[in-house]
mmCIF file of C-alpha atoms in Angstrom:
data_model
loop_
_atom_site.group_PDB
_atom_site.id
_atom_site.type_symbol
_atom_site.label_atom_id
_atom_site.label_comp_id
_atom_site.label_asym_id
_atom_site.label_seq_id
_atom_site.Cartn_x
_atom_site.Cartn_y
_atom_site.Cartn_z
ATOM 1 C CA MET A 7 -11.642 -19.734 17.830
ATOM 2 C CA GLU A 8 -13.876 -16.831 18.827
ATOM 3 C CA TYR A 9 -11.778 -13.677 19.002
ATOM 4 C CA SER A 10 -13.063 -10.783 21.077
ATOM 5 C CA HIS A 11 -11.032 -7.959 19.503
ATOM 6 C CA ILE A 12 -8.460 -7.014 16.913
ATOM 7 C CA ILE A 13 -5.769 -4.718 18.306
ATOM 8 C CA ILE A 14 -4.207 -2.367 15.723
ATOM 9 C CA ARG A 15 -0.765 -0.805 16.248
ATOM 10 C CA TYR A 16 0.275 2.397 14.500
ATOM 11 C CA GLY A 17 4.036 2.216 13.968
ATOM 12 C CA GLU A 18 5.238 5.536 12.507
ATOM 13 C CA LEU A 19 2.135 7.360 13.697
ATOM 14 C CA THR A 20 3.447 7.086 17.244
ATOM 15 C CA LEU A 21 6.190 9.558 16.211
ATOM 16 C CA LYS A 22 3.567 12.232 15.587
ATOM 17 C CA SER A 23 2.849 14.500 18.518
ATOM 18 C CA GLY A 24 0.840 17.665 17.948
ATOM 19 C CA ASN A 25 -1.081 16.369 14.928
ATOM 20 C CA ARG A 26 -1.395 12.697 15.867
ATOM 21 C CA ASN A 27 -5.140 12.995 16.468
ATOM 22 C CA GLU A 28 -5.696 14.185 12.887
ATOM 23 C CA PHE A 29 -3.735 11.224 11.554
ATOM 24 C CA LEU A 30 -5.720 8.828 13.739
ATOM 25 C CA LYS A 31 -9.024 10.310 12.575
ATOM 26 C CA LYS A 32 -7.954 9.771 8.987
ATOM 27 C CA LEU A 33 -6.790 6.214 9.714
ATOM 28 C CA THR A 34 -10.104 5.402 11.417
ATOM 29 C CA LYS A 35 -12.015 6.811 8.441
ATOM 30 C CA ASN A 36 -9.915 4.783 5.989
ATOM 31 C CA ILE A 37 -10.443 1.584 7.977
ATOM 32 C CA ARG A 38 -14.194 2.168 8.034
ATOM 33 C CA TYR A 39 -14.088 2.662 4.254
ATOM 34 C CA ASN A 40 -12.147 -0.562 3.696
ATOM 35 C CA LEU A 41 -14.499 -2.538 5.942
ATOM 36 C CA LYS A 42 -17.610 -1.060 4.350
ATOM 37 C CA GLY A 43 -20.301 -3.695 3.852
ATOM 38 C CA LEU A 44 -19.089 -5.923 6.685
ATOM 39 C CA GLU A 45 -20.981 -6.265 9.966
ATOM 40 C CA GLY A 46 -20.374 -7.482 13.502
ATOM 41 C CA PHE A 47 -17.798 -4.987 14.797
ATOM 42 C CA HIS A 48 -17.262 -1.466 16.077
ATOM 43 C CA ILE A 49 -14.067 0.607 16.284
ATOM 44 C CA GLN A 50 -12.549 2.339 19.302
ATOM 45 C CA THR A 51 -9.572 4.625 18.596
ATOM 46 C CA LYS A 52 -7.083 5.424 21.354
ATOM 47 C CA ARG A 53 -3.813 7.307 21.318
ATOM 48 C CA ASP A 54 -1.547 4.245 21.399
ATOM 49 C CA ARG A 55 -3.814 1.521 19.985
ATOM 50 C CA MET A 56 -6.995 0.999 18.031
ATOM 51 C CA TYR A 57 -9.488 -1.682 19.057
ATOM 52 C CA ILE A 58 -11.907 -3.385 16.709
ATOM 53 C CA HIS A 59 -14.523 -4.889 19.011
ATOM 54 C CA LEU A 60 -15.871 -8.059 17.422
ATOM 55 C CA ASP A 61 -19.554 -8.481 18.201
ATOM 56 C CA SER A 62 -19.294 -11.780 16.299
ATOM 57 C CA ASN A 63 -16.631 -13.678 14.375
ATOM 58 C CA LYS A 64 -18.811 -13.984 11.271
ATOM 59 C CA ASN A 65 -16.623 -11.716 9.108
ATOM 60 C CA VAL A 66 -13.338 -11.888 10.998
ATOM 61 C CA GLU A 67 -11.324 -13.433 8.132
ATOM 62 C CA GLN A 68 -12.545 -10.759 5.710
ATOM 63 C CA ILE A 69 -11.752 -8.036 8.246
ATOM 64 C CA ILE A 70 -8.216 -9.391 8.688
ATOM 65 C CA SER A 71 -7.698 -9.578 4.910
ATOM 66 C CA LYS A 72 -8.826 -5.977 4.400
ATOM 67 C CA LEU A 73 -6.784 -4.582 7.321
ATOM 68 C CA LYS A 74 -3.620 -5.900 5.634
ATOM 69 C CA LYS A 75 -4.198 -3.315 2.874
ATOM 70 C CA VAL A 76 -4.668 -0.157 4.973
ATOM 71 C CA PRO A 77 -1.658 2.216 4.977
ATOM 72 C CA GLY A 78 -0.947 3.551 8.458
ATOM 73 C CA ILE A 79 -1.301 0.162 10.190
ATOM 74 C CA HIS A 80 2.058 -1.212 11.354
ATOM 75 C CA ASN A 81 0.674 -4.553 12.523
ATOM 76 C CA PHE A 82 -2.369 -6.011 14.247
ATOM 77 C CA SER A 83 -3.433 -9.023 16.282
ATOM 78 C CA PRO A 84 -6.681 -10.930 16.677
ATOM 79 C CA VAL A 85 -6.955 -11.354 20.457
ATOM 80 C CA LEU A 86 -8.932 -13.013 23.221
ATOM 81 C CA ARG A 87 -9.812 -10.876 26.231
ATOM 82 C CA ALA A 88 -9.928 -11.984 29.861
ATOM 83 C CA LYS A 89 -11.086 -10.053 32.870
ATOM 84 C CA LEU A 90 -8.455 -8.398 35.046
ATOM 85 C CA ASP A 91 -8.117 -11.669 36.896
ATOM 86 C CA VAL A 92 -5.348 -14.280 36.664
ATOM 87 C CA GLU A 93 -7.693 -17.253 36.876
ATOM 88 C CA ASP A 94 -9.877 -15.933 34.072
ATOM 89 C CA ALA A 95 -6.731 -15.309 31.994
ATOM 90 C CA LYS A 96 -5.727 -18.969 32.479
ATOM 91 C CA LYS A 97 -9.099 -20.050 31.055
ATOM 92 C CA VAL A 98 -8.576 -17.821 28.017
ATOM 93 C CA ILE A 99 -5.084 -19.287 27.499
ATOM 94 C CA ASP A 100 -6.702 -22.736 27.582
ATOM 95 C CA ASN A 101 -9.069 -21.601 24.846
ATOM 96 C CA LEU A 102 -6.166 -20.253 22.780
ATOM 97 C CA LEU A 103 -4.221 -23.508 23.093
ATOM 98 C CA GLN A 104 -6.972 -25.698 21.658
ATOM 99 C CA THR A 105 -5.244 -25.350 18.266
ATOM 100 C CA LYS A 106 -1.924 -26.584 19.738
ATOM 101 C CA LEU A 107 -2.919 -30.092 20.845
ATOM 102 C CA ASP A 108 -2.016 -32.029 17.688
ATOM 103 C CA LYS A 109 1.752 -32.470 18.279
ATOM 104 C CA GLU A 110 4.684 -31.318 20.388
ATOM 105 C CA TYR A 111 5.449 -27.581 20.363
ATOM 106 C CA THR A 112 7.772 -25.192 22.158
ATOM 107 C CA PHE A 113 6.402 -21.956 23.546
ATOM 108 C CA LYS A 114 7.283 -18.800 25.431
ATOM 109 C CA ILE A 115 5.166 -16.475 27.588
ATOM 110 C CA GLN A 116 5.745 -12.791 26.833
ATOM 111 C CA THR A 117 3.935 -10.365 29.121
ATOM 112 C CA LYS A 118 3.496 -6.604 28.921
ATOM 113 C CA ARG A 119 1.877 -4.678 31.749
ATOM 114 C CA PRO A 120 0.817 -1.148 30.679
ATOM 115 C CA ASN A 121 -1.687 -1.275 33.547
ATOM 116 C CA LYS A 122 0.753 -0.667 36.418
ATOM 117 C CA ASN A 123 -2.044 -0.988 38.965
ATOM 118 C CA PHE A 124 -2.432 -4.704 38.317
ATOM 119 C CA GLU A 125 -1.418 -6.760 41.355
ATOM 120 C CA PHE A 126 1.224 -8.967 39.671
ATOM 121 C CA HIS A 127 4.379 -7.770 37.956
ATOM 122 C CA THR A 128 5.565 -8.913 34.521
ATOM 123 C CA ASN A 129 7.952 -11.669 35.684
ATOM 124 C CA GLU A 130 5.373 -12.995 38.140
ATOM 125 C CA LEU A 131 2.810 -13.236 35.352
ATOM 126 C CA ASN A 132 5.300 -15.017 33.063
ATOM 127 C CA ASN A 133 5.866 -17.602 35.812
ATOM 128 C CA ILE A 134 2.166 -17.987 36.652
ATOM 129 C CA PHE A 135 1.041 -18.513 33.063
ATOM 130 C CA GLY A 136 4.104 -20.560 32.059
ATOM 131 C CA SER A 137 3.575 -22.941 34.985
ATOM 132 C CA HIS A 138 -0.097 -23.292 34.103
ATOM 133 C CA VAL A 139 0.753 -24.315 30.533
ATOM 134 C CA LEU A 140 3.498 -26.778 31.528
ATOM 135 C CA ILE A 141 1.309 -28.492 34.119
ATOM 136 C CA ASN A 142 -1.735 -28.876 31.872
ATOM 137 C CA TYR A 143 -0.215 -29.441 28.417
ATOM 138 C CA LYS A 144 2.319 -32.256 28.308
ATOM 139 C CA ASN A 145 2.999 -31.728 24.591
ATOM 140 C CA LEU A 146 4.290 -28.179 25.214
ATOM 141 C CA LYS A 147 7.826 -27.303 26.333
ATOM 142 C CA VAL A 148 9.452 -23.942 27.088
ATOM 143 C CA ASN A 149 11.971 -22.453 24.662
ATOM 144 C CA VAL A 150 12.680 -18.788 25.371
ATOM 145 C CA LYS A 151 15.072 -18.278 22.417
ATOM 146 C CA GLN A 152 13.357 -19.885 19.408
ATOM 147 C CA PRO A 153 9.873 -21.072 20.380
ATOM 148 C CA ASP A 154 7.381 -22.422 17.872
ATOM 149 C CA PHE A 155 4.942 -19.819 19.109
ATOM 150 C CA ILE A 156 4.689 -17.054 21.704
ATOM 151 C CA ILE A 157 1.746 -16.547 24.039
ATOM 152 C CA ASN A 158 1.551 -12.766 24.281
ATOM 153 C CA VAL A 159 -0.172 -11.341 27.337
ATOM 154 C CA GLU A 160 -0.970 -7.616 27.585
ATOM 155 C CA VAL A 161 -2.444 -6.347 30.848
ATOM 156 C CA ARG A 162 -4.369 -3.168 30.097
ATOM 157 C CA SER A 163 -7.048 -1.188 31.890
ATOM 158 C CA GLU A 164 -9.694 -2.741 29.607
ATOM 159 C CA GLY A 165 -8.700 -6.308 30.494
ATOM 160 C CA ILE A 166 -6.006 -8.905 29.810
ATOM 161 C CA PHE A 167 -5.486 -9.454 26.081
ATOM 162 C CA ILE A 168 -4.005 -12.779 24.984
ATOM 163 C CA PHE A 169 -2.824 -13.660 21.465
ATOM 164 C CA THR A 170 -0.156 -15.424 19.402
ATOM 165 C CA ASP A 171 0.031 -13.535 16.085
ATOM 166 C CA PHE A 172 1.378 -10.204 14.894
ATOM 167 C CA ILE A 173 0.001 -9.710 11.376
ATOM 168 C CA LYS A 174 2.021 -7.310 9.241
ATOM 169 C CA GLY A 175 0.290 -4.222 7.865
ATOM 170 C CA VAL A 176 1.287 -1.811 5.097
ATOM 171 C CA GLY A 177 2.936 0.605 7.537
ATOM 172 C CA GLY A 178 3.569 4.265 6.734
ATOM 173 C CA PHE A 179 0.845 6.891 7.053
ATOM 174 C CA PRO A 180 -2.891 6.931 6.298
ATOM 175 C CA VAL A 181 -3.811 7.790 2.699
ATOM 176 C CA ASN A 182 -4.736 11.463 2.202
ATOM 177 C CA THR A 183 -2.550 12.831 4.993
ATOM 178 C CA SER A 184 0.143 14.063 2.562
ATOM 179 C CA SER A 185 -1.956 15.875 -0.041
ATOM 180 C CA LYS A 186 -2.546 14.604 -3.598
ATOM 181 C CA ALA A 187 -0.471 13.590 -6.619
ATOM 182 C CA LEU A 188 -1.036 12.437 -10.204
ATOM 183 C CA LEU A 189 0.477 9.101 -11.236
ATOM 184 C CA LEU A 190 1.514 8.354 -14.821
ATOM 185 C CA LEU A 191 0.123 4.826 -14.950
ATOM 186 C CA SER A 192 1.174 2.434 -17.689
ATOM 187 C CA GLY A 193 0.202 -1.201 -17.906
ATOM 188 C CA GLY A 194 3.649 -2.330 -16.786
ATOM 189 C CA ILE A 195 5.076 -3.614 -13.532
ATOM 190 C CA ASP A 196 6.690 -0.427 -12.220
ATOM 191 C CA SER A 197 4.116 2.363 -12.032
ATOM 192 C CA PRO A 198 1.580 0.464 -9.852
ATOM 193 C CA VAL A 199 4.377 -0.233 -7.364
ATOM 194 C CA ALA A 200 5.332 3.464 -7.400
ATOM 195 C CA ALA A 201 1.701 4.358 -6.650
ATOM 196 C CA TRP A 202 1.566 1.918 -3.735
ATOM 197 C CA MET A 203 4.795 3.280 -2.270
ATOM 198 C CA MET A 204 3.580 6.887 -2.388
ATOM 199 C CA ALA A 205 0.155 5.966 -0.993
ATOM 200 C CA LYS A 206 2.007 4.321 1.883
ATOM 201 C CA ARG A 207 3.548 7.731 2.621
ATOM 202 C CA GLY A 208 0.075 9.263 2.883
ATOM 203 C CA MET A 209 -0.416 10.525 -0.683
ATOM 204 C CA MET A 210 -3.865 10.515 -2.236
ATOM 205 C CA ILE A 211 -3.396 9.216 -5.780
ATOM 206 C CA GLU A 212 -5.081 10.117 -9.055
ATOM 207 C CA ALA A 213 -3.877 8.489 -12.271
ATOM 208 C CA ILE A 214 -3.394 9.382 -15.911
ATOM 209 C CA HIS A 215 -3.172 6.678 -18.565
ATOM 210 C CA PHE A 216 -2.162 7.180 -22.198
ATOM 211 C CA HIS A 217 -3.338 4.924 -25.012
ATOM 212 C CA SER A 218 -2.892 4.900 -28.806
ATOM 213 C CA TYR A 219 -6.163 3.453 -30.013
ATOM 214 C CA PRO A 220 -6.557 1.702 -32.476
ATOM 215 C CA TYR A 221 -2.884 0.632 -32.227
ATOM 216 C CA THR A 222 -3.587 -0.296 -28.629
ATOM 217 C CA SER A 223 -6.682 -2.369 -27.871
ATOM 218 C CA PRO A 224 -9.569 -1.763 -25.444
ATOM 219 C CA ARG A 225 -8.293 -4.828 -23.576
ATOM 220 C CA ALA A 226 -5.026 -2.982 -22.898
ATOM 221 C CA GLN A 227 -6.992 -0.211 -21.192
ATOM 222 C CA GLN A 228 -9.042 -2.773 -19.270
ATOM 223 C CA LYS A 229 -5.771 -4.168 -17.948
ATOM 224 C CA VAL A 230 -4.888 -0.720 -16.570
ATOM 225 C CA GLU A 231 -8.344 -0.372 -15.036
ATOM 226 C CA ASP A 232 -7.802 -3.749 -13.348
ATOM 227 C CA LEU A 233 -4.491 -2.455 -11.958
ATOM 228 C CA CYS A 234 -6.285 0.631 -10.634
ATOM 229 C CA ALA A 235 -8.944 -1.533 -9.011
ATOM 230 C CA THR A 236 -6.243 -3.546 -7.226
ATOM 231 C CA LEU A 237 -4.514 -0.368 -6.036
ATOM 232 C CA ALA A 238 -7.889 1.031 -4.923
ATOM 233 C CA GLY A 239 -7.999 -1.813 -2.398
ATOM 234 C CA TYR A 240 -5.158 -0.005 -0.599
ATOM 235 C CA MET A 241 -6.043 3.647 -1.189
ATOM 236 C CA GLY A 242 -9.754 3.939 -1.949
ATOM 237 C CA THR A 243 -11.417 5.101 -5.176
ATOM 238 C CA ILE A 244 -8.919 6.219 -7.826
ATOM 239 C CA ARG A 245 -9.853 8.790 -10.455
ATOM 240 C CA MET A 246 -8.161 7.914 -13.752
ATOM 241 C CA HIS A 247 -7.756 10.346 -16.658
ATOM 242 C CA VAL A 248 -7.500 8.520 -20.001
ATOM 243 C CA VAL A 249 -5.777 10.331 -22.873
ATOM 244 C CA ASN A 250 -5.400 9.293 -26.528
ATOM 245 C CA LEU A 251 -1.783 9.997 -27.426
ATOM 246 C CA LEU A 252 -1.946 8.820 -31.046
ATOM 247 C CA PRO A 253 -2.402 12.249 -32.717
ATOM 248 C CA ILE A 254 0.732 13.493 -30.966
ATOM 249 C CA GLN A 255 2.705 10.361 -31.827
ATOM 250 C CA GLU A 256 1.754 10.671 -35.494
ATOM 251 C CA GLU A 257 2.916 14.295 -35.588
ATOM 252 C CA ILE A 258 6.229 13.376 -33.952
ATOM 253 C CA VAL A 259 6.852 10.478 -36.371
ATOM 254 C CA LYS A 260 6.062 12.696 -39.338
ATOM 255 C CA ASN A 261 8.160 15.721 -38.319
ATOM 256 C CA CYS A 262 10.962 14.630 -35.953
ATOM 257 C CA PRO A 263 14.056 12.354 -35.991
ATOM 258 C CA GLU A 264 13.145 8.710 -35.430
ATOM 259 C CA GLU A 265 15.694 8.124 -32.658
ATOM 260 C CA GLU A 266 14.113 10.909 -30.581
ATOM 261 C CA THR A 267 10.553 9.579 -30.857
ATOM 262 C CA THR A 268 10.343 7.917 -27.433
ATOM 263 C CA LEU A 269 11.813 10.877 -25.583
ATOM 264 C CA LEU A 270 9.670 13.423 -27.424
ATOM 265 C CA VAL A 271 6.546 11.406 -26.645
ATOM 266 C CA ARG A 272 7.612 11.221 -23.023
ATOM 267 C CA ARG A 273 7.964 15.012 -22.867
ATOM 268 C CA PHE A 274 4.416 15.394 -24.167
ATOM 269 C CA MET A 275 3.157 12.947 -21.545
ATOM 270 C CA MET A 276 4.735 15.073 -18.838
ATOM 271 C CA ARG A 277 3.238 18.287 -20.235
ATOM 272 C CA ILE A 278 -0.238 16.765 -20.445
ATOM 273 C CA ALA A 279 0.036 15.232 -16.978
ATOM 274 C CA GLU A 280 1.153 18.544 -15.455
ATOM 275 C CA SER A 281 -1.698 20.413 -17.137
ATOM 276 C CA ILE A 282 -4.273 17.991 -15.708
ATOM 277 C CA ALA A 283 -2.535 17.946 -12.329
ATOM 278 C CA ILE A 284 -2.723 21.733 -12.099
ATOM 279 C CA ARG A 285 -6.443 21.641 -12.890
ATOM 280 C CA LYS A 286 -6.962 18.999 -10.202
ATOM 281 C CA LYS A 287 -4.787 20.848 -7.674
ATOM 282 C CA ASP A 288 -2.342 17.949 -7.390
ATOM 283 C CA MET A 289 0.984 18.877 -5.816
ATOM 284 C CA MET A 290 3.292 16.617 -7.826
ATOM 285 C CA LEU A 291 3.631 13.960 -10.495
ATOM 286 C CA ILE A 292 4.612 10.339 -9.815
ATOM 287 C CA THR A 293 6.260 7.967 -12.280
ATOM 288 C CA GLY A 294 7.524 4.387 -12.095
ATOM 289 C CA GLU A 295 10.847 5.206 -13.745
ATOM 290 C CA ASP A 296 13.925 3.278 -12.632
ATOM 291 C CA LEU A 297 17.335 4.721 -13.454
ATOM 292 C CA GLY A 298 18.919 3.098 -16.506
ATOM 293 C CA GLN A 299 16.197 0.484 -17.064
ATOM 294 C CA VAL A 300 15.346 1.637 -20.621
ATOM 295 C CA ALA A 301 16.567 4.303 -23.026
ATOM 296 C CA SER A 302 14.145 6.958 -21.778
ATOM 297 C CA GLN A 303 15.292 6.410 -18.176
ATOM 298 C CA THR A 304 18.977 7.268 -18.422
ATOM 299 C CA ALA A 305 20.060 10.181 -16.251
ATOM 300 C CA GLU A 306 20.381 12.413 -19.326
ATOM 301 C CA ALA A 307 16.939 11.415 -20.596
ATOM 302 C CA LEU A 308 15.282 12.090 -17.250
ATOM 303 C CA VAL A 309 16.815 15.569 -17.126
ATOM 304 C CA VAL A 310 15.479 16.306 -20.607
ATOM 305 C CA THR A 311 12.047 14.903 -19.689
ATOM 306 C CA ASP A 312 11.755 16.942 -16.489
ATOM 307 C CA SER A 313 12.725 20.186 -18.189
ATOM 308 C CA VAL A 314 9.209 20.601 -19.659
ATOM 309 C CA VAL A 315 7.441 20.727 -16.268
ATOM 310 C CA LYS A 316 7.720 22.951 -13.218
ATOM 311 C CA MET A 317 5.891 20.544 -10.913
ATOM 312 C CA PRO A 318 8.020 18.185 -8.774
ATOM 313 C CA VAL A 319 8.330 14.658 -10.165
ATOM 314 C CA MET A 320 8.509 11.850 -7.608
ATOM 315 C CA ARG A 321 10.252 8.614 -8.681
ATOM 316 C CA PRO A 322 10.100 6.259 -5.685
ATOM 317 C CA LEU A 323 11.631 3.348 -7.656
ATOM 318 C CA ILE A 324 14.581 5.307 -9.064
ATOM 319 C CA ALA A 325 17.351 3.249 -7.386
ATOM 320 C CA MET A 326 15.600 -0.093 -6.980
ATOM 321 C CA ASP A 327 16.642 -3.329 -8.684
ATOM 322 C CA LYS A 328 14.068 -4.681 -11.113
ATOM 323 C CA VAL A 329 13.866 -7.953 -9.179
ATOM 324 C CA ASP A 330 12.912 -6.054 -6.017
ATOM 325 C CA ILE A 331 10.226 -4.136 -7.907
ATOM 326 C CA MET A 332 8.823 -7.395 -9.263
ATOM 327 C CA ASP A 333 8.779 -8.897 -5.759
ATOM 328 C CA LYS A 334 6.856 -5.897 -4.446
ATOM 329 C CA ALA A 335 4.388 -6.114 -7.354
ATOM 330 C CA LYS A 336 3.728 -9.755 -6.450
ATOM 331 C CA GLU A 337 3.263 -8.808 -2.802
ATOM 332 C CA ILE A 338 0.657 -6.111 -3.515
ATOM 333 C CA GLY A 339 -1.187 -8.167 -6.133
ATOM 334 C CA THR A 340 -0.453 -6.224 -9.335
ATOM 335 C CA TYR A 341 2.210 -8.438 -10.927
ATOM 336 C CA ASP A 342 -0.052 -11.012 -12.587
ATOM 337 C CA ILE A 343 -2.121 -8.218 -14.136
ATOM 338 C CA SER A 344 0.935 -6.250 -15.307
ATOM 339 C CA ILE A 345 2.465 -9.180 -17.193
ATOM 340 C CA GLN A 346 -0.629 -9.784 -19.300
ATOM 341 C CA PRO A 347 0.581 -9.452 -22.927
ATOM 342 C CA TYR A 348 -1.386 -6.400 -24.026
ATOM 343 C CA GLU A 349 0.455 -3.567 -25.759
ATOM 344 C CA ASP A 350 0.738 -0.034 -24.392
ATOM 345 C CA CYS A 351 1.304 3.284 -26.124
ATOM 346 C CA CYS A 352 5.052 3.214 -25.437
ATOM 347 C CA THR A 353 5.468 0.279 -27.841
ATOM 348 C CA VAL A 354 3.830 2.166 -30.734
ATOM 349 C CA PHE A 355 6.319 3.719 -33.220
ATOM 350 C CA LEU A 356 9.202 2.449 -31.108
ATOM 351 C CA PRO A 357 12.531 3.470 -32.738
ATOM 352 C CA LYS A 358 15.138 0.815 -33.509
ATOM 353 C CA HIS A 359 17.942 2.859 -31.960
ATOM 354 C CA PRO A 360 16.553 5.360 -29.420
ATOM 355 C CA VAL A 361 18.794 8.134 -28.221
ATOM 356 C CA THR A 362 20.169 7.396 -24.729
ATOM 357 C CA LYS A 363 22.202 10.556 -24.060
ATOM 358 C CA PRO A 364 20.046 13.322 -25.478
ATOM 359 C CA LYS A 365 21.033 16.994 -25.610
ATOM 360 C CA LEU A 366 18.289 19.315 -24.432
ATOM 361 C CA SER A 367 19.060 21.911 -27.098
ATOM 362 C CA LYS A 368 18.719 19.326 -29.876
ATOM 363 C CA ILE A 369 15.432 17.989 -28.510
ATOM 364 C CA GLU A 370 14.007 21.500 -28.211
ATOM 365 C CA LYS A 371 15.103 22.181 -31.798
ATOM 366 C CA SER A 372 13.208 19.110 -32.995
ATOM 367 C CA GLU A 373 10.066 20.265 -31.192
ATOM 368 C CA GLU A 374 10.046 23.499 -33.188
ATOM 369 C CA ALA A 375 8.460 21.485 -35.994
ATOM 370 C CA LEU A 376 5.442 20.800 -33.758
ATOM 371 C CA ASP A 377 2.608 22.979 -32.473
ATOM 372 C CA VAL A 378 3.279 21.863 -28.904
ATOM 373 C CA GLU A 379 0.690 24.051 -27.190
ATOM 374 C CA ALA A 380 -2.138 23.044 -29.507
ATOM 375 C CA LEU A 381 -1.320 19.337 -29.295
ATOM 376 C CA VAL A 382 -1.205 19.405 -25.499
ATOM 377 C CA SER A 383 -4.411 21.428 -25.246
ATOM 378 C CA ALA A 384 -6.298 19.056 -27.553
ATOM 379 C CA ALA A 385 -5.111 16.025 -25.592
ATOM 380 C CA VAL A 386 -6.113 17.523 -22.236
ATOM 381 C CA ASP A 387 -9.525 18.618 -23.487
ATOM 382 C CA SER A 388 -10.289 15.153 -24.886
ATOM 383 C CA ALA A 389 -9.349 13.268 -21.693
ATOM 384 C CA GLU A 390 -11.902 10.773 -20.411
ATOM 385 C CA VAL A 391 -12.379 10.473 -16.637
ATOM 386 C CA ILE A 392 -13.144 7.153 -14.922
ATOM 387 C CA ASP A 393 -13.593 6.580 -11.175
ATOM 388 C CA ILE A 394 -12.332 3.120 -10.235
ATOM 389 C CA THR A 395 -13.317 1.438 -6.975
ATOM 390 C CA PRO A 396 -11.877 -1.666 -5.252
ATOM 391 C CA ARG A 397 -12.973 -5.042 -6.604
#
């Protein structure tokens, strides 16, 4: 089938009033970025809809696949366009129905008429097009409550658009309309989902990843780069800061109580992340923590962790069930990468019985045995920076 256009609907963006144009400019820019390298189309942005004019259908499947990953798109439809003429619209419906000749189906006509100057009203158009289908297609029957498919007809000033599918988009707001944040990215299931959820709210994401080479392998870091590349398909190039945490872990193991190791390491991660975030002018930190999932994610532990930073810490997964997080990871394409069995720095020097209800005063007392400022400074200064693009 040769589609003429793809109509994009904005969802939440329609709630914006005074600054809607800025959001739409950003969405248009992001779509152009995602479709970079493809040919045979041009984009027209309007206040209530965006139109991708298809000069050919050569790359239409690739365009559809990439549009599914653009935050700010509520849904979209590949459409056929007729002239502002009922008889021409009938011919286009005939073209659309060529894929519905193989067996019996039920259908419904659903007409919208934004163009109030058109000569026929909505109910008249439903009757005209419904009668045409029933007369010419004996395998099709009307079912207005639960049809097998709906023939959608939109009468606009540009023509009559006819289609059957509403393809779900990411929703939310365009990336980079809500400033910038730094994500603490592990190789696990949770943090990539947290990044996706914040990007959906318009955040531009940078990442920081901690490793403990040689206890963690180069393949473990490659796994995280692969996660970043998948996320970049939704939010564009991601800058990742890579930090070797091993010197800090060794100092903690040598000088501090074993049961506090995980929490003390976590506090250093937050300090290092905040220091880099401040340099990069990020507004907040993002983590994939989920309340009560592990020892370092109890309410008491999170309070102790947050006490070392002044920057806001966003935890979009905090109240989610693990099963729901896993389902979302599968949906966005990160799950199969996350479950690859490569170690991360959090598994190095893992205590047998980690503290679950830490006291801040006791943790701060333990840190007196460490040169915190020097350890953080050395880690920040040694960070490697990698720009990761979609693959």
